[in-house]
Amino acid sequence: MRQRLAMSKPGIGACGKTGSWRVFRPVVDQEKCNQCGLCEMYCPDQAINEELEIDLGFCKGCGICANECPKKAIAMVREEK
Amino acid sequence: MLTIATGNKAVAAAVKQVSPEVIAAYPITPQTEIVEQIAEYVTNGELKSQYIPVESEHSAMAACIGASITGARTFTATSSHGLLYMHEMVNWAAGGRLPIVMANVNRALGPGWNIWAEHTDSMQERDTGWLQVYVSTVQEAYDTTLMAFRIAEHHEVLLPVMVNLDGFSLSHINQSLETVELGDFIPPLRLPHAIDVKNPRGYGPLTGPEEYFKFRWDIERSMRDSVKVIESTEKDFSQRFGRSYGFTDDYQCEDADVVIVSMGTIGKEAEVAIDLLRKEGIRAGSMRIRWFRPFPKLDLSGRDVVVIDRDYSFGYGGILAEAVRSTCRAEPYSVIAGLGGQEVTYDDIAGFIQGRRPGEEYWFGVTPDV
């Protein structure tokens, strides 16, 4: 098919699994979580899927999910070196 | 239906009939009644479009791009500084191969602050990959807006189209307008690269030196293919609705010794000048350029050529004159007239033709004391 516009399939980029850059890791308190899905919607790396599972292979620990969570159910915990 | 409308209202009426799914616009000076009228249609339920009142012209085009990539028909309108503010996104719309239609009311750029007619605004978008058409009457503004959607959305084009109409001297002038029953003149939009949620993609991602030029070439290929799409669309329009246009609007050109080339409302004024000159026995003709991109093939061989530019490229010359000079190998008499709404009458235009000095440039109204 004639390709008019450059398009790419999502996949593992040239940098590999970028989750290794992370300093803080999101930890979800399932007791507080009400499954609203805002974390999934706001995640800039689409590292959270529809089941609200966080893919730590790509999560860079930006903390946007924790900031947006209306139930304060996500804590950002420093990664152990 | 026969009615009376301004250029602005005529464009809005055409947009209402085409019924885009998404319209985005920013309502500040130098915006026009086009989007005000459309907003009214949406408010009173005559037009079922999503109307997004965005926070800037840059966002207006960005919203159209976002909507268009889903396969929705989109429209926006702007003018002068608004057009330049969206410049980055104007490039994106063409590169994204999105058939967005935009009306641009041609107005001069500041400073000094001036909201009257001039073409320099859209000329600064000349190289973005948009098709550009310049109209001269209220009827033509309406007809051309209808055709713009069909041309932009044609699968051999898939490029955005900018319909340009002169500020005030067309946008705010009342003339008669014959509206049409559209029927199936504009088929439904099918964008082959529309977003498919089941097959997610990155759109316009990083494209390296080994690939980038292919997409640029594809724009040019479609630009060239658009010539026959424009021809067939205008032909079908003429057969259905009885009004025919063309790449140029030629008036008394067949036997002309001298042809005046111009765009927009001055081109219509020039026809009156031609009538005056013909009465004096001077064989003059007028060639009004409608489609500026793709630029038409002009037959001007063996005649004197006078070009009126309502625009200017500083340090170089009139932009239309340059296009004529380079594509026709003519040495035109280049007249710079009508900047910032400067009044140019048919007597003035007749004077340009009679006093022509091929190869020279003349700034109308500029005297040694200016």
XYZ file of N, CA and C in Angstrom, chain B residues 106-365:
780
model
N -7.544 37.070 3.287
C -6.235 37.705 3.076
C -6.208 39.114 3.638
N -5.349 39.305 4.615
C -5.171 40.646 5.184
C -3.684 40.899 5.369
N -3.337 42.202 5.419
C -1.940 42.604 5.556
C -1.411 42.253 6.936
N -0.091 42.229 7.046
C 0.584 41.886 8.297
C 1.122 43.148 8.960
N 1.102 43.139 10.278
C 1.622 44.274 11.030
C 3.103 44.119 11.308
N 3.745 45.197 11.856
C 3.189 46.552 11.903
C 3.385 47.268 10.580
N 2.637 48.428 10.417
C 1.552 48.940 11.205
C 0.345 48.027 11.119
N -0.371 48.010 12.178
C -1.552 47.174 12.276
C -2.529 47.524 11.164
N -2.913 46.544 10.385
C -3.736 46.799 9.200
C -4.558 45.547 8.949
N -5.852 45.727 8.785
C -6.694 44.543 8.599
C -7.294 44.492 7.199
N -6.681 45.259 6.262
C -7.226 45.295 4.908
C -6.521 44.280 3.999
N -7.008 44.208 2.764
C -6.599 43.103 1.876
C -5.128 43.159 1.484
N -4.490 42.020 1.521
C -3.149 41.811 0.977
C -2.895 40.310 0.957
N -2.046 39.852 0.031
C -1.841 38.404 -0.118
C -0.569 37.889 0.546
N 0.201 38.760 1.182
C 1.485 38.309 1.730
C 1.302 37.249 2.807
N 0.151 37.280 3.520
C -0.060 36.277 4.580
C -0.054 34.851 4.014
N -0.900 34.595 3.016
C -0.964 33.231 2.474
C 0.270 32.893 1.645
N 0.900 33.926 1.064
C 2.133 33.675 0.296
C 3.228 33.126 1.207
N 3.163 33.499 2.482
C 4.163 32.975 3.418
C 3.893 31.503 3.745
N 2.731 30.991 3.341
C 2.419 29.559 3.505
C 2.536 28.818 2.175
N 3.128 29.479 1.192
C 3.196 28.958 -0.169
C 3.862 27.583 -0.248
N 4.894 27.356 0.535
C 5.716 26.146 0.390
C 5.381 25.063 1.416
N 4.168 25.113 1.969
C 3.821 24.180 3.038
C 3.235 22.868 2.528
N 2.874 22.795 1.245
C 2.230 21.588 0.727
C 0.719 21.698 0.678
N 0.164 22.895 0.979
C -1.278 23.117 0.835
C -1.585 23.521 -0.597
N -2.735 23.090 -1.095
C -3.247 23.648 -2.328
C -3.786 25.038 -1.985
N -3.551 25.998 -2.861
C -4.032 27.360 -2.602
C -4.857 27.845 -3.776
N -6.050 28.364 -3.465
C -6.903 28.936 -4.501
C -7.340 30.324 -4.038
N -7.372 31.269 -4.983
C -7.736 32.663 -4.676
C -9.010 33.007 -5.441
N -9.999 33.509 -4.739
C -11.294 33.775 -5.355
C -11.547 35.278 -5.456
N -12.552 35.657 -6.255
C -12.734 37.081 -6.532
C -14.166 37.562 -6.333
N -15.124 36.652 -6.202
C -16.506 37.072 -5.981
C -17.116 36.223 -4.869
N -18.257 36.692 -4.365
C -18.971 35.965 -3.322
C -19.383 34.587 -3.842
N -19.902 34.552 -5.080
C -20.323 33.275 -5.675
C -19.145 32.312 -5.788
N -18.020 32.856 -6.217
C -16.834 32.014 -6.394
C -16.321 31.506 -5.042
N -16.444 32.328 -4.010
C -16.017 31.904 -2.665
C -16.842 30.703 -2.211
N -18.149 30.777 -2.463
C -19.060 29.686 -2.095
C -18.763 28.429 -2.916
N -18.721 28.592 -4.227
C -18.512 27.443 -5.113
C -17.167 26.775 -4.835
N -16.147 27.589 -4.640
C -14.798 27.056 -4.472
C -14.653 26.345 -3.130
N -15.344 26.843 -2.101
C -15.291 26.161 -0.803
C -15.897 24.770 -0.929
N -17.010 24.658 -1.661
C -17.609 23.335 -1.885
C -16.625 22.414 -2.597
N -16.020 22.924 -3.661
C -15.105 22.087 -4.453
C -13.853 21.743 -3.657
N -13.450 22.638 -2.755
C -12.205 22.413 -1.992
C -12.273 21.115 -1.194
N -13.452 20.823 -0.610
C -13.578 19.588 0.177
C -13.402 18.364 -0.717
N -14.054 18.392 -1.866
C -13.970 17.221 -2.752
C -12.549 17.025 -3.276
N -11.880 18.118 -3.581
C -10.508 18.022 -4.106
C -9.556 17.537 -3.009
N -9.655 18.148 -1.819
C -8.750 17.766 -0.720
C -8.904 16.292 -0.369
N -10.162 15.823 -0.360
C -10.451 14.466 0.126
C -10.278 13.393 -0.944
N -10.045 13.802 -2.191
C -9.864 12.825 -3.265
C -8.649 11.949 -2.959
N -8.784 10.622 -3.190
C -7.711 9.710 -2.770
C -6.405 9.939 -3.512
N -6.461 10.628 -4.646
C -5.211 10.937 -5.344
C -4.601 12.257 -4.879
N -5.286 12.948 -3.970
C -4.768 14.225 -3.469
C -4.424 14.079 -1.974
N -5.420 13.991 -1.123
C -5.220 13.890 0.323
C -4.207 14.926 0.814
N -4.475 16.157 0.428
C -3.700 17.297 0.908
C -4.689 18.384 1.310
N -4.318 19.242 2.254
C -5.235 20.299 2.670
C -5.355 21.400 1.612
N -6.503 22.083 1.631
C -6.766 23.148 0.657
C -7.081 24.445 1.390
N -6.434 25.513 0.958
C -6.656 26.846 1.525
C -7.423 27.695 0.513
N -8.617 28.138 0.906
C -9.420 29.006 0.043
C -9.184 30.443 0.497
N -8.619 31.255 -0.386
C -8.234 32.617 -0.012
C -9.192 33.644 -0.599
N -9.679 34.537 0.273
C -10.530 35.623 -0.213
C -10.066 36.933 0.404
N -10.103 37.995 -0.404
C -9.565 39.285 0.030
C -10.341 39.864 1.206
N -9.587 40.336 2.204
C -10.189 40.991 3.357
C -10.964 42.228 2.925
N -12.124 42.426 3.481
C -13.032 43.543 3.229
C -13.517 43.612 1.784
N -12.578 43.711 0.804
C -13.050 43.915 -0.564
C -13.771 42.677 -1.103
N -13.706 41.555 -0.381
C -14.581 40.423 -0.703
C -15.259 39.881 0.573
N -14.495 39.791 1.645
C -15.045 39.177 2.866
C -16.267 39.933 3.394
N -16.284 41.259 3.225
C -17.361 42.065 3.806
C -18.246 42.734 2.753
N -18.097 42.313 1.496
C -18.871 42.933 0.417
C -20.081 42.053 0.098
N -21.243 42.669 -0.015
C -22.454 41.933 -0.367
C -22.603 41.805 -1.874
N -22.828 40.583 -2.321
C -23.135 40.328 -3.726
C -24.204 39.249 -3.774
N -24.746 39.004 -4.968
C -25.738 37.943 -5.083
C -25.053 36.581 -4.962
N -25.806 35.635 -4.411
C -25.260 34.288 -4.213
C -26.342 33.277 -4.554
N -26.012 32.392 -5.485
C -26.923 31.313 -5.869
C -26.424 30.041 -5.186
N -27.157 29.571 -4.179
C -26.732 28.345 -3.502
C -27.269 27.141 -4.270
N -26.650 25.986 -4.042
C -27.001 24.794 -4.817
C -27.539 23.691 -3.908
N -28.236 22.737 -4.523
C -28.576 21.482 -3.845
C -27.401 20.544 -4.085
N -26.676 20.257 -3.034
C -25.381 19.589 -3.171
C -25.492 18.155 -3.700
N -26.542 17.443 -3.289
C -26.686 16.039 -3.719
C -25.480 15.224 -3.305
N -24.969 14.399 -4.243
C -23.816 13.559 -3.914
C -22.531 14.123 -4.524
N -22.491 15.464 -4.659
C -21.306 16.080 -5.270
C -20.040 15.789 -4.457
N -20.169 15.758 -3.132
C -18.997 15.483 -2.294
C -19.182 14.127 -1.624
N -18.445 13.103 -2.090
C -18.613 11.764 -1.505
C -18.100 11.734 -0.058
N -18.491 10.695 0.709
C -17.998 10.606 2.084
C -16.474 10.501 2.104
N -15.873 11.030 3.161
C -14.414 11.005 3.289
C -13.947 9.630 3.755
N -12.986 9.060 3.005
C -12.346 7.814 3.450
C -10.848 8.044 3.476
N -10.315 8.220 4.673
C -8.882 8.484 4.829
C -8.153 7.150 4.999
N -7.296 6.777 4.025
C -6.692 5.434 4.093
C -5.782 5.236 5.304
N -5.188 6.319 5.809
C -4.279 6.166 6.947
C -4.908 6.662 8.254
N -6.245 6.599 8.324
C -6.917 7.033 9.557
C -6.548 6.122 10.727
N -6.621 6.700 11.919
C -6.311 5.940 13.135
C -7.231 4.728 13.232
N -6.615 3.577 13.542
C -7.368 2.347 13.773
C -7.003 1.886 15.184
N -7.960 1.962 16.105
C -7.644 1.673 17.505
C -7.251 0.210 17.711
N -7.662 -0.648 16.785
C -7.293 -2.060 16.911
C -5.884 -2.334 16.411
N -5.328 -1.356 15.725
C -3.994 -1.513 15.151
C -3.197 -0.233 15.427
N -2.786 -0.039 16.684
C -2.196 1.252 17.063
C -0.884 1.546 16.330
N -0.667 2.822 16.028
C 0.518 3.272 15.294
C 0.978 4.611 15.876
N 2.271 4.876 15.693
C 2.763 6.235 15.898
C 2.635 6.971 14.576
N 2.067 8.179 14.588
C 1.842 8.930 13.341
C 2.874 10.042 13.200
N 3.628 10.004 12.112
C 4.656 11.013 11.880
C 5.786 10.934 12.890
N 6.278 9.729 13.192
C 7.376 9.618 14.164
C 8.710 10.006 13.537
N 9.770 9.870 14.325
C 11.110 10.173 13.824
C 11.349 9.416 12.519
N 11.686 10.175 11.471
C 11.870 9.591 10.141
C 13.249 10.003 9.646
N 14.122 9.048 9.474
C 15.532 9.336 9.216
C 15.824 9.766 7.792
N 17.089 10.146 7.550
C 17.506 10.638 6.224
C 17.262 9.631 5.107
N 17.186 8.346 5.431
C 16.997 7.348 4.377
C 15.526 7.211 3.974
N 14.606 7.817 4.729
C 13.169 7.687 4.437
C 12.479 9.026 4.192
N 12.953 10.091 4.866
C 12.210 11.357 4.907
C 11.840 11.878 3.518
N 12.837 11.879 2.613
C 12.596 12.462 1.287
C 11.482 11.754 0.533
N 11.225 10.470 0.835
C 10.161 9.744 0.123
C 8.790 10.356 0.423
N 8.617 10.790 1.670
C 7.330 11.384 2.047
C 7.179 12.783 1.448
N 8.305 13.507 1.351
C 8.258 14.820 0.678
C 7.875 14.624 -0.790
N 8.481 13.611 -1.426
C 8.163 13.347 -2.827
C 6.689 12.976 -2.987
N 6.160 12.239 -2.007
C 4.766 11.837 -2.135
C 3.830 13.036 -2.093
N 4.211 14.073 -1.319
C 3.416 15.307 -1.327
C 3.427 15.914 -2.730
N 4.627 15.988 -3.314
C 4.742 16.580 -4.643
C 3.994 15.742 -5.691
N 4.089 14.426 -5.550
C 3.372 13.555 -6.484
C 1.869 13.836 -6.428
N 1.344 13.962 -5.214
C -0.086 14.247 -5.072
C -0.416 15.652 -5.565
N 0.515 16.595 -5.335
C 0.297 17.959 -5.829
C 0.153 17.934 -7.358
N 1.007 17.164 -8.010
C 0.920 17.065 -9.483
C -0.368 16.352 -9.902
N -0.715 15.272 -9.168
C -1.946 14.547 -9.487
C -3.184 15.406 -9.247
N -3.060 16.388 -8.360
C -4.228 17.215 -8.022
C -4.695 18.030 -9.227
N -3.804 18.247 -10.198
C -4.186 19.045 -11.370
C -5.403 18.423 -12.053
N -5.338 17.113 -12.321
C -6.473 16.498 -13.032
C -7.691 16.354 -12.108
N -7.452 16.229 -10.804
C -8.581 16.161 -9.868
C -9.307 17.515 -9.828
N -8.537 18.590 -9.833
C -9.146 19.927 -9.868
C -9.958 20.080 -11.159
N -9.358 19.665 -12.271
C -10.046 19.787 -13.569
C -11.347 18.986 -13.571
N -11.280 17.737 -13.103
C -12.489 16.899 -13.159
C -13.546 17.404 -12.172
N -13.105 17.909 -11.016
C -14.061 18.424 -10.033
C -14.758 19.671 -10.572
N -13.978 20.569 -11.177
C -14.575 21.792 -11.714
C -15.506 21.476 -12.891
N -15.142 20.448 -13.655
C -15.986 20.049 -14.785
C -17.318 19.483 -14.271
N -17.236 18.621 -13.276
C -18.451 18.037 -12.718
C -19.312 19.125 -12.065
N -18.655 20.071 -11.395
C -19.378 21.179 -10.770
C -20.136 21.976 -11.842
N -19.431 22.222 -12.938
C -20.030 22.989 -14.028
C -21.236 22.260 -14.630
N -21.102 20.913 -14.786
C -22.208 20.139 -15.370
C -23.415 20.101 -14.441
N -23.141 20.013 -13.139
C -24.246 19.925 -12.183
C -24.894 21.275 -11.913
N -24.047 22.302 -11.766
C -24.552 23.571 -11.228
C -24.416 24.761 -12.197
N -23.776 24.509 -13.348
C -23.790 25.519 -14.403
C -22.768 26.637 -14.290
N -21.868 26.544 -13.343
C -20.845 27.599 -13.251
C -19.471 26.954 -13.397
N -18.671 27.490 -14.341
C -17.364 26.881 -14.561
C -16.253 27.866 -14.227
N -15.168 27.312 -13.745
C -14.016 28.136 -13.358
C -12.798 27.655 -14.126
N -11.726 27.281 -13.436
C -10.510 26.870 -14.125
C -9.307 27.300 -13.314
N -8.129 26.908 -13.797
C -6.919 27.330 -13.071
C -6.749 28.836 -13.148
N -7.116 29.391 -14.304
C -7.104 30.842 -14.442
C -8.468 31.279 -14.968
N -8.821 32.510 -14.679
C -10.042 33.094 -15.211
C -9.604 34.079 -16.290
N -9.742 33.644 -17.550
C -9.232 34.461 -18.660
C -10.333 35.332 -19.230
N -10.025 36.600 -19.417
C -10.999 37.551 -19.943
C -10.375 38.265 -21.136
N -10.919 38.033 -22.314
C -10.485 38.674 -23.557
C -9.011 38.438 -23.855
N -8.544 37.231 -23.552
C -7.115 36.945 -23.711
C -6.745 36.456 -25.120
N -7.740 35.904 -25.850
C -7.422 35.182 -27.095
C -6.567 36.019 -28.051
N -7.015 37.231 -28.327
C -6.305 38.042 -29.332
C -5.497 39.165 -28.675
N -5.257 39.052 -27.357
C -4.666 40.185 -26.640
C -3.184 40.368 -26.960
N -2.777 41.624 -27.134
C -1.360 41.959 -27.289
C -0.707 42.099 -25.921
N -1.524 42.468 -24.927
C -1.006 42.637 -23.578
C -1.974 41.965 -22.605
N -1.434 41.198 -21.672
C -2.257 40.480 -20.687
C -1.859 40.936 -19.298
N -2.862 41.267 -18.496
C -2.578 41.623 -17.110
C -2.885 40.413 -16.227
N -1.907 40.019 -15.413
C -2.026 38.839 -14.557
C -2.143 39.314 -13.113
N -3.157 38.790 -12.408
C -3.343 39.216 -11.013
C -4.130 38.130 -10.286
N -4.419 38.378 -9.003
C -5.189 37.407 -8.211
C -6.217 38.154 -7.359
N -7.283 37.442 -7.009
C -8.273 37.992 -6.083
C -9.124 39.080 -6.717
N -9.608 39.995 -5.881
C -10.590 40.971 -6.342
C -10.024 41.944 -7.369
N -8.720 42.218 -7.301
C -8.120 43.113 -8.299
C -8.269 42.505 -9.695
N -8.230 41.170 -9.765
C -8.402 40.498 -11.044
C -9.778 40.727 -11.647
N -10.772 40.896 -10.790
C -12.128 41.179 -11.272
C -12.216 42.634 -11.717
N -11.578 43.515 -10.942
C -11.524 44.945 -11.295
C -10.824 45.113 -12.645
N -9.815 44.273 -12.891
C -9.046 44.376 -14.138
C -9.936 44.165 -15.364
N -10.997 43.347 -15.218
C -11.866 43.086 -16.371
C -12.554 44.367 -16.834
N -12.882 45.241 -15.891
C -13.487 46.533 -16.258
C -12.461 47.388 -16.999
N -11.215 47.326 -16.510
C -10.138 48.069 -17.185
C -9.964 47.577 -18.614
N -10.081 46.258 -18.813
C -9.935 45.687 -20.159
C -11.034 46.238 -21.084
N -12.269 46.298 -20.567
C -13.376 46.846 -21.373
C -13.071 48.282 -21.803
N -12.546 49.077 -20.867
C -12.227 50.477 -21.172
C -11.162 50.563 -22.268
N -10.107 49.718 -22.116
C -9.009 49.763 -23.078
C -9.454 49.276 -24.450
N -10.330 48.260 -24.456
C -10.815 47.727 -25.742
C -11.599 48.800 -26.503
N -12.320 49.636 -25.745
C -13.074 50.742 -26.388
C -12.131 51.713 -27.067
N -10.915 51.830 -26.516
C -9.907 52.721 -27.114
C -9.096 52.013 -28.182
N -9.458 50.757 -28.470
C -8.765 50.021 -29.528
C -7.525 49.290 -29.069
N -7.303 49.237 -27.754
C -6.127 48.515 -27.242
C -6.530 47.070 -26.959
N -5.809 46.121 -27.573
C -6.163 44.708 -27.416
C -5.514 44.156 -26.140
N -6.235 44.342 -25.051
C -5.737 43.898 -23.747
C -6.609 42.766 -23.228
N -6.036 41.932 -22.366
C -6.791 40.853 -21.733
C -6.390 40.713 -20.275
N -7.239 40.010 -19.516
C -6.937 39.796 -18.100
C -6.871 38.299 -17.810
N -5.848 37.889 -17.112
C -5.719 36.494 -16.692
C -5.614 36.491 -15.169
N -6.734 36.090 -14.553
C -6.735 36.070 -13.087
C -6.348 34.665 -12.627
N -5.261 34.572 -11.881
C -4.800 33.274 -11.381
C -5.728 32.847 -10.252
N -6.354 31.665 -10.390
C -7.183 31.125 -9.299
C -6.353 30.169 -8.441
N -5.817 29.135 -9.069
C -5.017 28.164 -8.324
C -3.568 28.603 -8.358
N -3.024 28.909 -7.188
C -1.621 29.332 -7.110
C -0.735 28.138 -6.783
N -1.300 27.153 -6.037
C -0.631 25.867 -5.809
C -1.683 24.802 -5.982
N -1.529 23.858 -6.916
C -0.446 23.788 -7.888
C -0.499 24.965 -8.870
N 0.679 25.466 -9.242
C 0.724 26.637 -10.125
C 0.412 26.203 -11.560
N -0.492 26.932 -12.225
C -0.920 26.492 -13.567
C 0.131 26.761 -14.645
N -0.028 26.051 -15.755
C 0.766 26.365 -16.952
C 0.097 27.550 -17.635
N 0.830 28.618 -17.836
C 0.252 29.820 -18.438
C 0.778 29.965 -19.861
N -0.142 30.317 -20.768
C 0.281 30.582 -22.142
C 0.312 32.091 -22.346
N 1.494 32.644 -22.226
C 1.628 34.099 -22.364
C 2.623 34.454 -23.472
N 2.927 33.446 -24.307
C 3.970 33.680 -25.297
C 3.549 34.732 -26.320
N 4.481 35.548 -26.700
C 4.245 36.539 -27.733
C 3.431 37.747 -27.306
N 3.198 37.903 -26.008
C 2.432 39.076 -25.565
C 3.221 39.822 -24.501
N 2.869 41.089 -24.341
C 3.372 41.838 -23.196
C 2.622 41.361 -21.960
N 3.310 41.320 -20.845
C 2.678 40.856 -19.609
C 2.845 41.913 -18.521
N 1.733 42.209 -17.863
C 1.760 43.094 -16.693
C 1.266 42.257 -15.516
N 2.017 42.245 -14.434
C 1.610 41.464 -13.264
C 1.345 42.414 -12.104
N 0.169 42.273 -11.479
C -0.090 43.042 -10.259
C 0.132 42.120 -9.066
N 1.012 42.515 -8.192
C 1.238 41.770 -6.959
C 0.649 42.539 -5.790
N -0.244 41.822 -5.061
C -0.762 42.397 -3.823
C 0.009 41.742 -2.663
N 1.316 41.693 -2.813
C 2.192 40.989 -1.879
C 3.593 41.422 -2.230
N 4.571 41.080 -1.413
C 5.955 41.415 -1.760
C 6.924 40.542 -1.004
N 8.002 40.148 -1.662
C 9.113 39.461 -1.010
C 10.274 40.452 -0.960
N 10.526 40.976 0.239
C 11.507 42.054 0.356
C 12.891 41.592 -0.070
N 13.571 42.449 -0.818
C 14.898 42.107 -1.320
C 14.844 41.259 -2.574
N 13.619 41.006 -3.067
C 13.496 40.204 -4.295
C 12.484 40.779 -5.276
N 11.202 40.822 -4.884
C 10.215 41.370 -5.807
C 8.828 40.840 -5.543
N 7.917 41.148 -6.450
C 6.553 40.642 -6.356
C 6.551 39.122 -6.509
N 5.784 38.423 -5.664
C 5.855 36.956 -5.627
C 5.177 36.345 -6.853
N 4.047 36.931 -7.256
C 3.361 36.437 -8.451
C 4.187 36.749 -9.699
N 4.776 37.956 -9.721
C 5.610 38.336 -10.871
C 6.754 37.349 -11.034
N 7.336 36.947 -9.920
C 8.445 35.999 -9.971
C 7.989 34.641 -10.521
N 6.776 34.227 -10.073
C 6.243 32.948 -10.562
C 6.012 33.010 -12.071
N 5.472 34.137 -12.550
C 5.212 34.303 -13.989
C 6.531 34.357 -14.748
N 7.489 35.102 -14.208
C 8.789 35.269 -14.858
C 9.478 33.910 -15.025
N 9.428 33.096 -13.976
C 10.193 31.852 -14.016
C 9.482 30.739 -14.780
N 8.141 30.719 -14.772
C 7.446 29.625 -15.452
C 7.133 29.960 -16.908
N 7.066 31.240 -17.254
C 6.688 31.621 -18.626
C 7.841 32.239 -19.397
N 8.957 32.384 -18.764
C 10.116 33.054 -19.369
C 9.701 34.415 -19.956
N 8.754 35.067 -19.304
C 8.323 36.395 -19.741
C 9.068 37.442 -18.919
N 9.160 38.636 -19.452
C 9.721 39.755 -18.682
C 8.579 40.709 -18.362
N 7.854 40.456 -17.280
C 6.661 41.253 -17.031
C 6.978 42.650 -16.515
N 6.006 43.525 -16.677
C 6.023 44.805 -15.976
C 5.392 44.508 -14.627
N 6.183 44.583 -13.571
C 5.741 44.146 -12.247
C 5.215 45.331 -11.453
N 3.895 45.310 -11.205
C 3.260 46.401 -10.460
C 2.949 45.917 -9.051
N 3.385 46.669 -8.057
C 3.096 46.342 -6.667
C 1.974 47.290 -6.238
N 0.765 46.752 -6.086
C -0.387 47.619 -5.846
C -1.404 46.931 -4.956
N -2.074 47.720 -4.138
C -3.143 47.180 -3.295
C -2.655 46.694 -1.943
N -1.404 46.996 -1.594
C -0.897 46.529 -0.296
C -1.708 47.156 0.835
N -2.030 46.341 1.821
C -2.752 46.849 2.992
C -4.064 47.522 2.639
N -4.721 47.028 1.578
C -6.022 47.572 1.205
C -5.958 48.839 0.370
N -4.754 49.232 -0.072
C -4.625 50.420 -0.935
C -5.626 50.340 -2.088
N -6.352 51.426 -2.323
C -7.371 51.391 -3.366
C -6.748 51.345 -4.755
N -7.202 50.386 -5.546
C -6.742 50.255 -6.930
C -7.993 50.219 -7.797
N -8.220 51.281 -8.578
C -9.432 51.343 -9.391
C -9.165 50.762 -10.781
N -10.258 50.586 -11.560
C -10.053 50.088 -12.930
C -9.306 51.109 -13.776
N -9.468 52.397 -13.444
C -8.691 53.413 -14.172
C -7.201 53.255 -13.893
N -6.890 52.976 -12.626
C -5.480 52.751 -12.273
C -4.923 51.570 -13.058
N -5.725 50.486 -13.101
C -5.249 49.261 -13.761
C -5.046 49.514 -15.262
N -5.984 50.258 -15.872
C -5.827 50.620 -17.291
C -4.540 51.421 -17.471
N -4.250 52.279 -16.498
C -3.013 53.078 -16.538
C -1.767 52.200 -16.464
N -1.820 51.145 -15.629
C -0.659 50.223 -15.541
C -0.383 49.616 -16.914
N -1.476 49.231 -17.592
C -1.321 48.546 -18.877
C -0.777 49.515 -19.929
N -1.347 50.728 -19.951
C -0.918 51.697 -20.970
C 0.509 52.189 -20.728
N 0.882 52.321 -19.472
C 2.213 52.863 -19.167
C 3.244 51.784 -18.893
N 3.013 50.563 -19.391
C 3.874 49.429 -19.028
C 5.299 49.588 -19.543
N 6.231 49.148 -18.713
C 7.648 49.137 -19.084
C 8.174 47.739 -18.762
N 8.066 46.805 -19.737
C 8.431 45.403 -19.469
C 9.823 45.286 -18.850
N 9.907 44.421 -17.845
C 11.182 44.202 -17.179
C 11.379 45.076 -15.948
N 10.520 46.097 -15.795
C 10.690 47.002 -14.652
C 9.675 46.708 -13.560
N 9.958 47.264 -12.380
C 9.040 47.140 -11.250
C 8.520 48.523 -10.890
N 7.232 48.587 -10.554
C 6.617 49.874 -10.225
C 5.783 49.732 -8.966
N 6.067 50.559 -7.981
C 5.276 50.565 -6.735
C 4.210 51.649 -6.877
N 2.983 51.206 -7.022
C 1.866 52.138 -7.201
C 1.754 53.068 -5.991
N 1.674 54.367 -6.288
C 1.471 55.355 -5.225
C 2.749 55.850 -4.582
